Structure formats: C-alpha cells, structure tokens
C-alpha cells in the first residue's frame, strides 16, 4: 500500500492544456495565503483563476489586487470550473484533508500547506487518492527550496561532514500562537521536512516533552528528540515563547561541523573542527586531540524559496512529474508530528516509528530527485 507502482502517464498529469498557463485557484487568504498569491503573480506559467475564502472581507480586499480572478466562498464553484488545473490550499490544518480530497476527486492537482493532514492515516488516504486519480499532491514544505538548506544537503551528499553524529535545532520566536494546533504541528513540520530531506531516513523513535504555558491544552513549547537507525540523534526545540527569533541548526559530523542559521548574513558556516581519538589498544596510550581548522562560509544564492516551490509545482504539472518524493516527505512529516504529539501527551514516552521502515526506503531511493537542486 505504501509503495505501489506508479501508473500515471504524462497525459494523465498534464491534462488538456499543454503549453497554456496552468489555471490555479487559491483557497484560504488569511495570514499565509496572500504570500502564495503574491509569488503566483510573478509566475508567467500560472494564472490565478479563482480566489476562495469563507471571509467575504478578505475576498473583497484581494479581488481589488487580482481583478482578473473570480472570487467565491464556495469551493464547489472552483472545483466545477474546467479551466482550474490546480488548487492551492492555505486554510487551517483541520480543513486540509476534506478540501484536498474534494479537489483530488474533482481531478485537480493539489498543493496543500503544511502539514498535509491531521493524521498519518488521512495523509496516506490523500496520497492514495492522488495516485488513483493521477494527480500531483504536494505539500508546502517551503524550506526544501531554501538555498541554505540545499547547500547543506549538497555538503552531506558530498560526504563533507563524514558520519553525522547528531543534529540540534532551535526554531523559536514570540508568537504566533495558533488556536487549533500545538507548536509541534505548527513549527515542527519545518524542521522535520528539512531532516527528512537531508538524511533521507525516517526516525525510528520519537520522544517529546513540552508545556501549555499560556493557553491550556495547546503546547507552546516542545523539545523533540529523535533517534535514527543510522545512529544519528536529533533534538529540536520548538517554541512560540522566546525573547527573539532564532532558526538555527547545528550538524556535528566526524569530519566537520555545520551551523545553518536561517536569516543570518552568512546562513551556512562549515567548521573544519572535530576530535581525533586514538584507541589505546592500538597506540599504547589513550589519546585525544582537538582539530580546529578553517571556517568556510559558502556563497548562497538569494532566491525566495516560496517562489521556487510554486514554480516547481507548476512545472511538474506541465511536465507530468508526479512529485512522489514530495508526497512521501509530506506524509512522513505527519507521521513524526503525530508521534511527537502522542509522546508529549504521554509525558515524554518513547513512540516507535519502526513500522514505517518502507517509507524510509522510499525516501532513500528517491533522494537523488531533489539532491541536485
Ligand atoms: N509554509 C509556511 O512557512 C507557512 C507559514 C504560515 C502558515 N502556513 C500554513 O498555512 C495554512 C494557513 O495558515 P494561516 O496562518 O494563513 O491561517 P489563517 O487562519 O490566518 O487563515 C486561514 C484562512 O482560511 C480561510 N478558510 C478556512 N476554512 C475555509 C474553507 N473551508 N474554505 C475557504 N476558506 C477557508 C479562513 O477564512 C482564513 O482566511 C496552515 O496550514 C499553516 O500551517 C505555512
């Protein structure tokens, strides 16, 4: 079920409008949807045909800025329009499954904001529906298109870090408190998608502790620890309660170390640092020495990840690329979030993801698809 052979043809995916701009509908114009609308406005291969939101004031505001798009509060009007090839969904998490399933059923390609769905079961359902309908199901894991994240991926693939021992990450700032989901569901997908992309491996176990400091029942701080079959251990700190914004990840390997600091003037720094340990059985005495070599800050292109992400979605529709790697990552992100949430509810109990091994294999097999980007 999790790794079926693909039977989608190029014609299935591209539909009838080869060579024409891809007709898009954007559903959800709250905080994030307008950013998606903005980057679509710069994409010559895409044409926004509908904007849809339940809030008529928001619709009126964006109708003025996008006069050629039709507006509606009703998704069924969008889905019955044959000039709509793809639907982009930026609504609250609990609505993702129903809206995405409806759009896939109507034969549309779907881009849904992170996280893909509220549970692994629902994420699997959507992935299966997309396969059956021969439609793309992509999730908004924007960081996979971030030039610094891709630079780190290239270093890992080139073996620059050697064996990765551990990774430690902080993603904290003051707000935005979400009303319906915990900080794990809100911020976790960013770190978890980056980790899956870098490591091409799903953790075998997840533990999380946290607290609902402000709004009872909604955790606003969480410390998530993951172990991987390769031996890598990872800790991710997620919080809406912090004096300043920090998005910083440290990767420690046997050959070198990397700091990825999103938003810093030098977002990726490679440290030729480490410890050399000589085994006393071989060398007669216990010996440790510290290596402290150069620090390199590679030049990183400055492209807006969101623009690259939607351009990739549109190109995939035109080219007939099923984007399975993205569906697999999106589904695995939900599995990690779900496990972390379960662990948090159970006071930090270890939650196993061992039975998801076939997804790990799928990620490893497909990693070359985006490694080069
Ligand atoms: N990729 C990123 O970096 C990033 C950043 C922020 C938010 N997001 C994601 O974007 C999504 C939306 O988050 P937000 O902060 O913009 O939420 P929001 O609450 O600010 O906006 C959601 C909008 O969806 C509309 N809506 C709700 N149900 C609808 C329906 N059935 N049909 C049409 N419209 C409907 C609401 O009226 C509202 O305008 C979430 O999945 C969130 O995780 C992604």
mmCIF file of C-alpha atoms and ligand atoms in Angstrom:
data_model
loop_
_atom_site.group_PDB
_atom_site.id
_atom_site.type_symbol
_atom_site.label_atom_id
_atom_site.label_comp_id
_atom_site.label_asym_id
_atom_site.label_seq_id
_atom_site.Cartn_x
_atom_site.Cartn_y
_atom_site.Cartn_z
ATOM 1 C CA UNK A 1 0.000 0.000 0.000
ATOM 2 C CA UNK A 2 2.748 2.446 0.898
ATOM 3 C CA UNK A 3 4.920 1.962 -2.125
ATOM 4 C CA UNK A 4 2.757 0.930 -5.062
ATOM 5 C CA UNK A 5 3.971 1.002 -8.635
ATOM 6 C CA UNK A 6 3.050 4.201 -10.392
ATOM 7 C CA UNK A 7 0.660 4.019 -13.260
ATOM 8 C CA UNK A 8 0.386 7.729 -14.016
ATOM 9 C CA UNK A 9 1.101 8.772 -17.576
ATOM 10 C CA UNK A 10 2.325 12.147 -18.788
ATOM 11 C CA UNK A 11 -1.073 12.798 -20.395
ATOM 12 C CA UNK A 12 -2.883 11.993 -17.152
ATOM 13 C CA UNK A 13 -0.878 14.615 -15.330
ATOM 14 C CA UNK A 14 -0.749 17.407 -17.856
ATOM 15 C CA UNK A 15 -4.385 17.177 -18.878
ATOM 16 C CA UNK A 16 -5.684 19.008 -21.904
ATOM 17 C CA UNK A 17 -3.940 22.356 -21.617
ATOM 18 C CA UNK A 18 -0.342 21.595 -22.646
ATOM 19 C CA UNK A 19 1.539 24.812 -23.384
ATOM 20 C CA UNK A 20 -1.104 27.050 -21.745
ATOM 21 C CA UNK A 21 -0.604 28.741 -18.370
ATOM 22 C CA UNK A 22 -1.671 26.441 -15.554
ATOM 23 C CA UNK A 23 -5.056 27.564 -14.169
ATOM 24 C CA UNK A 24 -4.848 27.969 -10.388
ATOM 25 C CA UNK A 25 -7.296 28.555 -7.563
ATOM 26 C CA UNK A 26 -6.038 29.783 -4.188
ATOM 27 C CA UNK A 27 -8.186 28.716 -1.236
ATOM 28 C CA UNK A 28 -7.562 30.494 2.089
ATOM 29 C CA UNK A 29 -6.467 34.140 2.261
ATOM 30 C CA UNK A 30 -5.584 34.536 5.925
ATOM 31 C CA UNK A 31 -2.005 35.096 7.083
ATOM 32 C CA UNK A 32 -0.179 32.831 4.615
ATOM 33 C CA UNK A 33 -2.428 32.592 1.509
ATOM 34 C CA UNK A 34 -1.610 36.151 0.330
ATOM 35 C CA UNK A 35 2.096 35.210 0.137
ATOM 36 C CA UNK A 36 1.200 32.352 -2.199
ATOM 37 C CA UNK A 37 -0.930 34.722 -4.280
ATOM 38 C CA UNK A 38 1.934 37.216 -4.485
ATOM 39 C CA UNK A 39 4.507 34.740 -5.821
ATOM 40 C CA UNK A 40 1.965 33.278 -8.271
ATOM 41 C CA UNK A 41 1.556 36.813 -9.648
ATOM 42 C CA UNK A 42 5.222 36.673 -10.761
ATOM 43 C CA UNK A 43 4.926 33.240 -12.371
ATOM 44 C CA UNK A 44 4.308 33.501 -16.122
ATOM 45 C CA UNK A 45 3.358 29.806 -16.346
ATOM 46 C CA UNK A 46 0.488 30.220 -13.873
ATOM 47 C CA UNK A 47 -2.763 32.111 -13.995
ATOM 48 C CA UNK A 48 -4.843 32.643 -10.854
ATOM 49 C CA UNK A 49 -8.430 31.989 -11.979
ATOM 50 C CA UNK A 50 -10.195 31.879 -8.590
ATOM 51 C CA UNK A 51 -9.626 33.050 -5.059
ATOM 52 C CA UNK A 52 -11.749 31.446 -2.377
ATOM 53 C CA UNK A 53 -12.239 32.174 1.315
ATOM 54 C CA UNK A 54 -15.139 31.923 3.743
ATOM 55 C CA UNK A 55 -14.430 35.514 4.812
ATOM 56 C CA UNK A 56 -16.023 37.965 2.355
ATOM 57 C CA UNK A 57 -13.991 40.948 3.602
ATOM 58 C CA UNK A 58 -10.784 39.163 2.723
ATOM 59 C CA UNK A 59 -12.207 38.240 -0.658
ATOM 60 C CA UNK A 60 -13.090 41.877 -1.347
ATOM 61 C CA UNK A 61 -9.583 43.005 -0.398
ATOM 62 C CA UNK A 62 -7.810 40.539 -2.699
ATOM 63 C CA UNK A 63 -10.342 40.946 -5.527
ATOM 64 C CA UNK A 64 -9.101 44.557 -5.855
ATOM 65 C CA UNK A 65 -5.497 43.329 -6.168
ATOM 66 C CA UNK A 66 -6.320 40.457 -8.560
ATOM 67 C CA UNK A 67 -9.100 41.810 -10.752
ATOM 68 C CA UNK A 68 -8.871 39.017 -13.321
ATOM 69 C CA UNK A 69 -9.537 36.286 -10.720
ATOM 70 C CA UNK A 70 -13.085 35.263 -9.845
ATOM 71 C CA UNK A 71 -13.993 35.180 -6.159
ATOM 72 C CA UNK A 72 -16.147 32.827 -4.133
ATOM 73 C CA UNK A 73 -16.791 31.496 -0.656
ATOM 74 C CA UNK A 74 -17.700 28.088 -2.148
ATOM 75 C CA UNK A 75 -15.043 25.536 -3.061
ATOM 76 C CA UNK A 76 -17.529 23.579 -5.219
ATOM 77 C CA UNK A 77 -17.724 26.529 -7.659
ATOM 78 C CA UNK A 78 -13.928 26.432 -8.015
ATOM 79 C CA UNK A 79 -13.859 22.675 -8.493
ATOM 80 C CA UNK A 80 -16.535 22.630 -11.192
ATOM 81 C CA UNK A 81 -14.542 25.056 -13.369
ATOM 82 C CA UNK A 82 -12.675 23.022 -16.022
ATOM 83 C CA UNK A 83 -10.133 25.850 -16.518
ATOM 84 C CA UNK A 84 -8.841 25.217 -12.990
ATOM 85 C CA UNK A 85 -5.973 22.710 -13.202
ATOM 86 C CA UNK A 86 -4.705 23.037 -9.658
ATOM 87 C CA UNK A 87 -5.910 24.111 -6.242
ATOM 88 C CA UNK A 88 -3.608 25.681 -3.659
ATOM 89 C CA UNK A 89 -4.916 25.290 -0.121
ATOM 90 C CA UNK A 90 -3.807 27.621 2.704
ATOM 91 C CA UNK A 91 -6.551 27.049 5.265
ATOM 92 C CA UNK A 92 -6.335 25.813 8.902
ATOM 93 C CA UNK A 93 -4.877 22.331 9.385
ATOM 94 C CA UNK A 94 -8.164 20.643 10.341
ATOM 95 C CA UNK A 95 -9.642 21.573 6.922
ATOM 96 C CA UNK A 96 -6.725 20.271 4.796
ATOM 97 C CA UNK A 97 -7.921 16.702 4.358
ATOM 98 C CA UNK A 98 -11.502 17.483 3.334
ATOM 99 C CA UNK A 99 -10.545 20.275 0.928
ATOM 100 C CA UNK A 100 -7.628 18.380 -0.637
ATOM 101 C CA UNK A 101 -9.684 15.179 -1.024
ATOM 102 C CA UNK A 102 -12.520 17.111 -2.679
ATOM 103 C CA UNK A 103 -10.092 18.779 -5.090
ATOM 104 C CA UNK A 104 -8.377 15.484 -5.998
ATOM 105 C CA UNK A 105 -11.776 13.820 -6.500
ATOM 106 C CA UNK A 106 -12.618 16.640 -8.905
ATOM 107 C CA UNK A 107 -9.454 15.822 -10.893
ATOM 108 C CA UNK A 108 -7.381 18.835 -9.771
ATOM 109 C CA UNK A 109 -3.704 18.842 -8.838
ATOM 110 C CA UNK A 110 -3.296 19.893 -5.218
ATOM 111 C CA UNK A 111 -0.762 21.926 -3.308
ATOM 112 C CA UNK A 112 -1.697 21.994 0.371
ATOM 113 C CA UNK A 113 0.085 23.987 3.023
ATOM 114 C CA UNK A 114 1.949 22.136 5.757
ATOM 115 C CA UNK A 115 1.150 19.842 7.449
ATOM 116 C CA UNK A 116 -0.508 17.696 4.784
ATOM 117 C CA UNK A 117 -3.226 16.340 7.090
ATOM 118 C CA UNK A 118 -4.228 15.875 10.721
ATOM 119 C CA UNK A 119 -3.064 12.250 10.930
ATOM 120 C CA UNK A 120 -0.857 9.746 9.126
ATOM 121 C CA UNK A 121 -3.950 7.760 8.178
ATOM 122 C CA UNK A 122 -5.512 10.776 6.460
ATOM 123 C CA UNK A 123 -2.183 11.660 4.802
ATOM 124 C CA UNK A 124 -1.979 8.099 3.412
ATOM 125 C CA UNK A 125 -5.554 8.404 2.175
ATOM 126 C CA UNK A 126 -4.728 11.589 0.274
ATOM 127 C CA UNK A 127 -1.562 10.072 -1.199
ATOM 128 C CA UNK A 128 -3.549 7.065 -2.400
ATOM 129 C CA UNK A 129 -6.287 9.254 -3.865
ATOM 130 C CA UNK A 130 -3.672 11.309 -5.746
ATOM 131 C CA UNK A 131 -2.149 8.129 -7.191
ATOM 132 C CA UNK A 132 -5.533 6.743 -8.201
ATOM 133 C CA UNK A 133 -6.559 10.000 -9.874
ATOM 134 C CA UNK A 134 -3.147 10.542 -11.469
ATOM 135 C CA UNK A 135 -2.816 13.948 -9.864
ATOM 136 C CA UNK A 136 0.036 15.685 -8.050
ATOM 137 C CA UNK A 137 -0.234 16.031 -4.280
ATOM 138 C CA UNK A 138 2.398 18.417 -2.990
ATOM 139 C CA UNK A 139 2.697 19.930 0.451
ATOM 140 C CA UNK A 140 4.089 23.364 1.287
ATOM 141 C CA UNK A 141 7.391 22.381 2.852
ATOM 142 C CA UNK A 142 8.948 25.645 1.782
ATOM 143 C CA UNK A 143 12.328 25.012 3.411
ATOM 144 C CA UNK A 144 13.072 22.250 0.897
ATOM 145 C CA UNK A 145 13.500 25.127 -1.571
ATOM 146 C CA UNK A 146 15.637 27.262 0.713
ATOM 147 C CA UNK A 147 19.094 27.809 -0.847
ATOM 148 C CA UNK A 148 20.932 27.362 2.524
ATOM 149 C CA UNK A 149 19.065 24.094 3.215
ATOM 150 C CA UNK A 150 20.021 22.862 -0.247
ATOM 151 C CA UNK A 151 23.645 23.921 0.309
ATOM 152 C CA UNK A 152 23.773 21.786 3.480
ATOM 153 C CA UNK A 153 22.195 18.876 1.583
ATOM 154 C CA UNK A 154 24.970 19.097 -1.029
ATOM 155 C CA UNK A 155 27.610 19.032 1.744
ATOM 156 C CA UNK A 156 26.011 15.940 3.305
ATOM 157 C CA UNK A 157 25.762 14.172 -0.056
ATOM 158 C CA UNK A 158 29.399 15.042 -0.868
ATOM 159 C CA UNK A 159 30.498 13.448 2.439
ATOM 160 C CA UNK A 160 31.946 16.745 3.725
ATOM 161 C CA UNK A 161 30.609 16.116 7.239
ATOM 162 C CA UNK A 162 31.699 12.471 7.356
ATOM 163 C CA UNK A 163 29.392 10.372 9.542
ATOM 164 C CA UNK A 164 26.792 12.638 11.138
ATOM 165 C CA UNK A 165 26.791 12.080 14.924
ATOM 166 C CA UNK A 166 23.957 14.409 15.935
ATOM 167 C CA UNK A 167 21.881 17.421 14.959
ATOM 168 C CA UNK A 168 20.485 20.051 17.268
ATOM 169 C CA UNK A 169 17.976 22.659 16.193
ATOM 170 C CA UNK A 170 16.087 25.639 17.638
ATOM 171 C CA UNK A 171 13.066 27.225 16.000
ATOM 172 C CA UNK A 172 11.720 29.764 18.457
ATOM 173 C CA UNK A 173 10.112 33.197 18.440
ATOM 174 C CA UNK A 174 7.426 35.188 20.267
ATOM 175 C CA UNK A 175 4.089 34.056 18.646
ATOM 176 C CA UNK A 176 2.137 33.486 16.514
ATOM 177 C CA UNK A 177 0.093 31.364 18.934
ATOM 178 C CA UNK A 178 -2.224 29.096 16.953
ATOM 179 C CA UNK A 179 -5.748 28.490 18.216
ATOM 180 C CA UNK A 180 -6.221 24.954 16.944
ATOM 181 C CA UNK A 181 -2.817 23.222 16.895
ATOM 182 C CA UNK A 182 0.199 22.864 19.175
ATOM 183 C CA UNK A 183 3.629 24.274 18.392
ATOM 184 C CA UNK A 184 4.654 20.769 17.231
ATOM 185 C CA UNK A 185 2.027 20.818 14.451
ATOM 186 C CA UNK A 186 2.785 24.442 13.587
ATOM 187 C CA UNK A 187 6.597 24.742 13.598
ATOM 188 C CA UNK A 188 7.664 21.069 13.702
ATOM 189 C CA UNK A 189 6.909 20.397 10.001
ATOM 190 C CA UNK A 190 9.667 22.839 9.014
ATOM 191 C CA UNK A 191 12.417 21.020 10.931
ATOM 192 C CA UNK A 192 11.062 17.534 10.257
ATOM 193 C CA UNK A 193 10.861 18.123 6.485
ATOM 194 C CA UNK A 194 14.406 19.530 6.443
ATOM 195 C CA UNK A 195 15.684 16.499 8.402
ATOM 196 C CA UNK A 196 13.954 14.005 6.095
ATOM 197 C CA UNK A 197 15.386 15.815 3.085
ATOM 198 C CA UNK A 198 18.910 15.944 4.495
ATOM 199 C CA UNK A 199 19.047 12.439 5.947
ATOM 200 C CA UNK A 200 16.691 10.512 3.590
ATOM 201 C CA UNK A 201 15.751 8.484 6.624
ATOM 202 C CA UNK A 202 12.760 8.373 8.960
ATOM 203 C CA UNK A 203 13.479 8.308 12.714
ATOM 204 C CA UNK A 204 12.860 5.006 14.440
ATOM 205 C CA UNK A 205 11.680 6.630 17.650
ATOM 206 C CA UNK A 206 10.420 9.992 18.838
ATOM 207 C CA UNK A 207 10.090 11.494 22.297
ATOM 208 C CA UNK A 208 8.727 14.908 23.220
ATOM 209 C CA UNK A 209 8.199 16.920 26.343
ATOM 210 C CA UNK A 210 6.589 20.325 26.429
ATOM 211 C CA UNK A 211 4.168 22.647 28.139
ATOM 212 C CA UNK A 212 0.985 24.594 27.537
ATOM 213 C CA UNK A 213 2.305 27.681 29.303
ATOM 214 C CA UNK A 214 -0.260 30.229 28.059
ATOM 215 C CA UNK A 215 -3.353 28.581 26.503
ATOM 216 C CA UNK A 216 -4.370 25.429 28.344
ATOM 217 C CA UNK A 217 -4.329 22.337 26.157
ATOM 218 C CA UNK A 218 -2.164 23.855 23.395
ATOM 219 C CA UNK A 219 1.560 23.240 23.893
ATOM 220 C CA UNK A 220 3.573 26.383 23.140
ATOM 221 C CA UNK A 221 6.984 24.877 23.848
ATOM 222 C CA UNK A 222 8.276 21.395 22.971
ATOM 223 C CA UNK A 223 11.603 19.604 22.987
ATOM 224 C CA UNK A 224 11.509 16.749 20.480
ATOM 225 C CA UNK A 225 14.199 14.064 20.450
ATOM 226 C CA UNK A 226 14.557 11.556 17.629
ATOM 227 C CA UNK A 227 16.779 8.540 17.042
ATOM 228 C CA UNK A 228 17.609 7.125 13.626
ATOM 229 C CA UNK A 229 18.640 3.618 12.574
ATOM 230 C CA UNK A 230 21.946 5.045 11.317
ATOM 231 C CA UNK A 231 22.737 6.095 14.906
ATOM 232 C CA UNK A 232 22.100 9.822 14.380
ATOM 233 C CA UNK A 233 20.340 11.536 17.277
ATOM 234 C CA UNK A 234 18.434 14.781 16.825
ATOM 235 C CA UNK A 235 16.958 17.323 19.185
ATOM 236 C CA UNK A 236 14.541 20.013 18.020
ATOM 237 C CA UNK A 237 13.385 22.854 20.265
ATOM 238 C CA UNK A 238 10.116 24.456 19.137
ATOM 239 C CA UNK A 239 8.554 27.437 20.844
ATOM 240 C CA UNK A 240 6.249 30.430 20.456
ATOM 241 C CA UNK A 241 7.671 31.836 23.684
ATOM 242 C CA UNK A 242 11.130 33.292 23.197
ATOM 243 C CA UNK A 243 12.673 36.734 23.574
ATOM 244 C CA UNK A 244 13.905 36.779 19.984
ATOM 245 C CA UNK A 245 13.526 34.837 16.766
ATOM 246 C CA UNK A 246 16.000 32.018 16.234
ATOM 247 C CA UNK A 247 16.143 29.419 13.460
ATOM 248 C CA UNK A 248 19.446 27.679 13.987
ATOM 249 C CA UNK A 249 20.600 24.126 13.333
ATOM 250 C CA UNK A 250 23.955 22.592 14.218
ATOM 251 C CA UNK A 251 25.126 19.416 12.487
ATOM 252 C CA UNK A 252 28.063 17.586 14.029
ATOM 253 C CA UNK A 253 29.895 15.036 11.915
ATOM 254 C CA UNK A 254 33.082 13.008 12.127
ATOM 255 C CA UNK A 255 34.839 15.197 9.539
ATOM 256 C CA UNK A 256 33.361 18.643 10.058
ATOM 257 C CA UNK A 257 30.511 20.606 11.611
ATOM 258 C CA UNK A 258 27.943 22.959 10.113
ATOM 259 C CA UNK A 259 25.859 25.795 11.515
ATOM 260 C CA UNK A 260 22.788 26.676 9.470
ATOM 261 C CA UNK A 261 21.362 29.940 10.758
ATOM 262 C CA UNK A 262 18.369 30.972 8.685
ATOM 263 C CA UNK A 263 18.245 34.714 8.205
ATOM 264 C CA UNK A 264 21.876 35.330 9.246
ATOM 265 C CA UNK A 265 24.144 37.236 6.807
ATOM 266 C CA UNK A 266 26.158 34.008 6.434
ATOM 267 C CA UNK A 267 23.416 31.358 6.744
ATOM 268 C CA UNK A 268 25.726 28.347 6.340
ATOM 269 C CA UNK A 269 29.121 28.037 8.007
ATOM 270 C CA UNK A 270 31.272 24.939 7.674
ATOM 271 C CA UNK A 271 33.742 24.329 10.504
ATOM 272 C CA UNK A 272 36.735 22.070 9.960
ATOM 273 C CA UNK A 273 36.596 21.078 13.602
ATOM 274 C CA UNK A 274 36.459 17.828 15.496
ATOM 275 C CA UNK A 275 38.140 15.429 17.841
ATOM 276 C CA UNK A 276 40.750 12.847 16.929
ATOM 277 C CA UNK A 277 40.661 9.831 19.211
ATOM 278 C CA UNK A 278 43.427 7.249 19.179
ATOM 279 C CA UNK A 279 42.485 3.875 20.538
ATOM 280 C CA UNK A 280 44.791 2.912 23.471
ATOM 281 C CA UNK A 281 44.735 -0.737 22.352
ATOM 282 C CA UNK A 282 46.410 0.287 19.092
ATOM 283 C CA UNK A 283 48.561 3.176 20.228
ATOM 284 C CA UNK A 284 49.559 2.063 23.712
ATOM 285 C CA UNK A 285 48.054 5.126 25.387
ATOM 286 C CA UNK A 286 44.738 6.927 25.461
ATOM 287 C CA UNK A 287 44.979 9.982 23.219
ATOM 288 C CA UNK A 288 42.515 12.727 22.300
ATOM 289 C CA UNK A 289 43.353 15.779 20.247
ATOM 290 C CA UNK A 290 41.136 18.609 19.044
ATOM 291 C CA UNK A 291 41.205 19.789 15.461
ATOM 292 C CA UNK A 292 40.346 23.425 14.836
ATOM 293 C CA UNK A 293 40.768 24.306 11.179
ATOM 294 C CA UNK A 294 39.194 26.774 8.765
ATOM 295 C CA UNK A 295 35.676 28.133 8.866
ATOM 296 C CA UNK A 296 34.144 28.421 5.397
ATOM 297 C CA UNK A 297 31.048 30.373 4.525
ATOM 298 C CA UNK A 298 29.920 29.295 1.042
ATOM 299 C CA UNK A 299 28.230 31.778 -1.266
ATOM 300 C CA UNK A 300 24.482 31.133 -1.209
ATOM 301 C CA UNK A 301 22.122 32.362 -3.927
ATOM 302 C CA UNK A 302 19.316 34.578 -2.656
ATOM 303 C CA UNK A 303 16.129 33.189 -4.226
ATOM 304 C CA UNK A 304 12.797 33.332 -2.426
ATOM 305 C CA UNK A 305 12.015 29.698 -1.503
ATOM 306 C CA UNK A 306 8.258 30.187 -1.870
ATOM 307 C CA UNK A 307 8.614 31.375 -5.476
ATOM 308 C CA UNK A 308 10.851 28.382 -6.291
ATOM 309 C CA UNK A 309 8.434 26.000 -4.603
ATOM 310 C CA UNK A 310 5.353 27.097 -6.526
ATOM 311 C CA UNK A 311 7.353 27.327 -9.764
ATOM 312 C CA UNK A 312 8.314 23.662 -9.212
ATOM 313 C CA UNK A 313 4.675 22.707 -8.612
ATOM 314 C CA UNK A 314 3.571 24.465 -11.810
ATOM 315 C CA UNK A 315 6.446 22.973 -13.829
ATOM 316 C CA UNK A 316 5.640 19.497 -12.518
ATOM 317 C CA UNK A 317 2.057 19.875 -13.760
ATOM 318 C CA UNK A 318 3.314 20.948 -17.180
ATOM 319 C CA UNK A 319 5.985 18.233 -17.353
ATOM 320 C CA UNK A 320 3.935 15.367 -15.924
ATOM 321 C CA UNK A 321 6.188 14.798 -12.923
ATOM 322 C CA UNK A 322 4.169 13.006 -10.195
ATOM 323 C CA UNK A 323 6.329 14.572 -7.409
ATOM 324 C CA UNK A 324 6.222 11.363 -5.375
ATOM 325 C CA UNK A 325 9.257 12.358 -3.329
ATOM 326 C CA UNK A 326 7.354 15.372 -2.039
ATOM 327 C CA UNK A 327 4.277 13.310 -1.214
ATOM 328 C CA UNK A 328 6.488 10.814 0.675
ATOM 329 C CA UNK A 329 8.184 13.585 2.677
ATOM 330 C CA UNK A 330 4.855 15.265 3.467
ATOM 331 C CA UNK A 331 3.374 12.002 4.689
ATOM 332 C CA UNK A 332 6.444 11.203 6.808
ATOM 333 C CA UNK A 333 6.389 14.685 8.354
ATOM 334 C CA UNK A 334 2.839 13.983 9.533
ATOM 335 C CA UNK A 335 3.991 10.627 10.975
ATOM 336 C CA UNK A 336 6.728 12.368 13.002
ATOM 337 C CA UNK A 337 4.425 15.176 14.183
ATOM 338 C CA UNK A 338 1.810 12.645 15.212
ATOM 339 C CA UNK A 339 4.371 10.542 17.108
ATOM 340 C CA UNK A 340 5.793 13.643 18.842
ATOM 341 C CA UNK A 341 2.317 14.771 19.836
ATOM 342 C CA UNK A 342 1.489 11.295 21.211
ATOM 343 C CA UNK A 343 4.724 11.302 23.205
ATOM 344 C CA UNK A 344 4.011 14.783 24.563
ATOM 345 C CA UNK A 345 0.522 13.707 25.675
ATOM 346 C CA UNK A 346 2.065 10.671 27.376
ATOM 347 C CA UNK A 347 4.615 12.738 29.323
ATOM 348 C CA UNK A 348 7.597 12.027 27.067
ATOM 349 C CA UNK A 349 7.114 8.295 26.487
ATOM 350 C CA UNK A 350 9.105 6.900 23.548
ATOM 351 C CA UNK A 351 6.928 6.391 20.441
ATOM 352 C CA UNK A 352 8.239 3.952 17.863
ATOM 353 C CA UNK A 353 8.167 4.631 14.143
ATOM 354 C CA UNK A 354 9.911 1.367 13.300
ATOM 355 C CA UNK A 355 6.976 0.062 11.283
ATOM 356 C CA UNK A 356 7.443 2.948 8.842
ATOM 357 C CA UNK A 357 10.684 1.446 7.516
ATOM 358 C CA UNK A 358 9.362 1.120 3.970
ATOM 359 C CA UNK A 359 8.848 4.896 3.819
ATOM 360 C CA UNK A 360 12.499 5.347 4.840
ATOM 361 C CA UNK A 361 13.485 3.125 1.949
ATOM 362 C CA UNK A 362 11.269 5.139 -0.385
ATOM 363 C CA UNK A 363 12.939 8.365 0.778
ATOM 364 C CA UNK A 364 16.407 6.907 0.282
ATOM 365 C CA UNK A 365 15.566 5.645 -3.207
ATOM 366 C CA UNK A 366 14.187 8.998 -4.287
ATOM 367 C CA UNK A 367 16.656 11.342 -2.626
ATOM 368 C CA UNK A 368 18.599 11.998 -5.818
ATOM 369 C CA UNK A 369 15.493 13.673 -7.277
ATOM 370 C CA UNK A 370 15.991 16.808 -5.244
ATOM 371 C CA UNK A 371 19.591 16.467 -4.114
ATOM 372 C CA UNK A 372 20.916 18.373 -7.091
ATOM 373 C CA UNK A 373 18.612 21.408 -6.848
HETATM 374 N N1 LIG B 1 4.923 27.397 4.682
HETATM 375 C C1 LIG B 1 4.965 28.265 5.676
HETATM 376 O O1 LIG B 1 6.029 28.784 6.033
HETATM 377 C C2 LIG B 1 3.683 28.629 6.394
HETATM 378 C C3 LIG B 1 3.640 29.773 7.203
HETATM 379 C C4 LIG B 1 2.434 30.071 7.849
HETATM 380 C C5 LIG B 1 1.309 29.263 7.699
HETATM 381 N N2 LIG B 1 1.417 28.154 6.906
HETATM 382 C C6 LIG B 1 0.257 27.243 6.747
HETATM 383 O O2 LIG B 1 -0.765 27.919 6.014
HETATM 384 C C7 LIG B 1 -2.043 27.423 6.430
HETATM 385 C C8 LIG B 1 -2.924 28.592 6.819
HETATM 386 O O3 LIG B 1 -2.355 29.251 7.930
HETATM 387 P P1 LIG B 1 -2.714 30.773 8.251
HETATM 388 O O4 LIG B 1 -1.819 31.159 9.366
HETATM 389 O O5 LIG B 1 -2.726 31.566 6.998
HETATM 390 O O6 LIG B 1 -4.225 30.611 8.805
HETATM 391 P P2 LIG B 1 -5.331 31.756 8.941
HETATM 392 O O7 LIG B 1 -6.274 31.285 9.977
HETATM 393 O O8 LIG B 1 -4.670 33.089 9.099
HETATM 394 O O9 LIG B 1 -6.071 31.762 7.522
HETATM 395 C C9 LIG B 1 -6.857 30.716 7.064
HETATM 396 C C10 LIG B 1 -7.886 31.255 6.055
HETATM 397 O O10 LIG B 1 -8.602 30.148 5.511
HETATM 398 C C11 LIG B 1 -9.979 30.509 5.422
HETATM 399 N N3 LIG B 1 -10.777 29.278 5.428
HETATM 400 C C12 LIG B 1 -10.988 28.414 6.460
HETATM 401 N N4 LIG B 1 -11.756 27.364 6.060
HETATM 402 C C13 LIG B 1 -12.012 27.569 4.745
HETATM 403 C C14 LIG B 1 -12.741 26.835 3.765
HETATM 404 N N5 LIG B 1 -13.360 25.680 4.075
HETATM 405 N N6 LIG B 1 -12.821 27.333 2.512
HETATM 406 C C15 LIG B 1 -12.218 28.506 2.193
HETATM 407 N N7 LIG B 1 -11.502 29.242 3.073
HETATM 408 C C16 LIG B 1 -11.404 28.783 4.337
HETATM 409 C C17 LIG B 1 -10.216 31.396 6.637
HETATM 410 O O11 LIG B 1 -11.353 32.220 6.441
HETATM 411 C C18 LIG B 1 -8.917 32.207 6.668
HETATM 412 O O12 LIG B 1 -8.983 33.385 5.885
HETATM 413 C C19 LIG B 1 -1.774 26.437 7.578
HETATM 414 O O13 LIG B 1 -1.738 25.142 7.054
HETATM 415 C C20 LIG B 1 -0.378 26.831 8.055
HETATM 416 O O14 LIG B 1 0.321 25.740 8.646
HETATM 417 C C21 LIG B 1 2.550 27.849 6.244
#
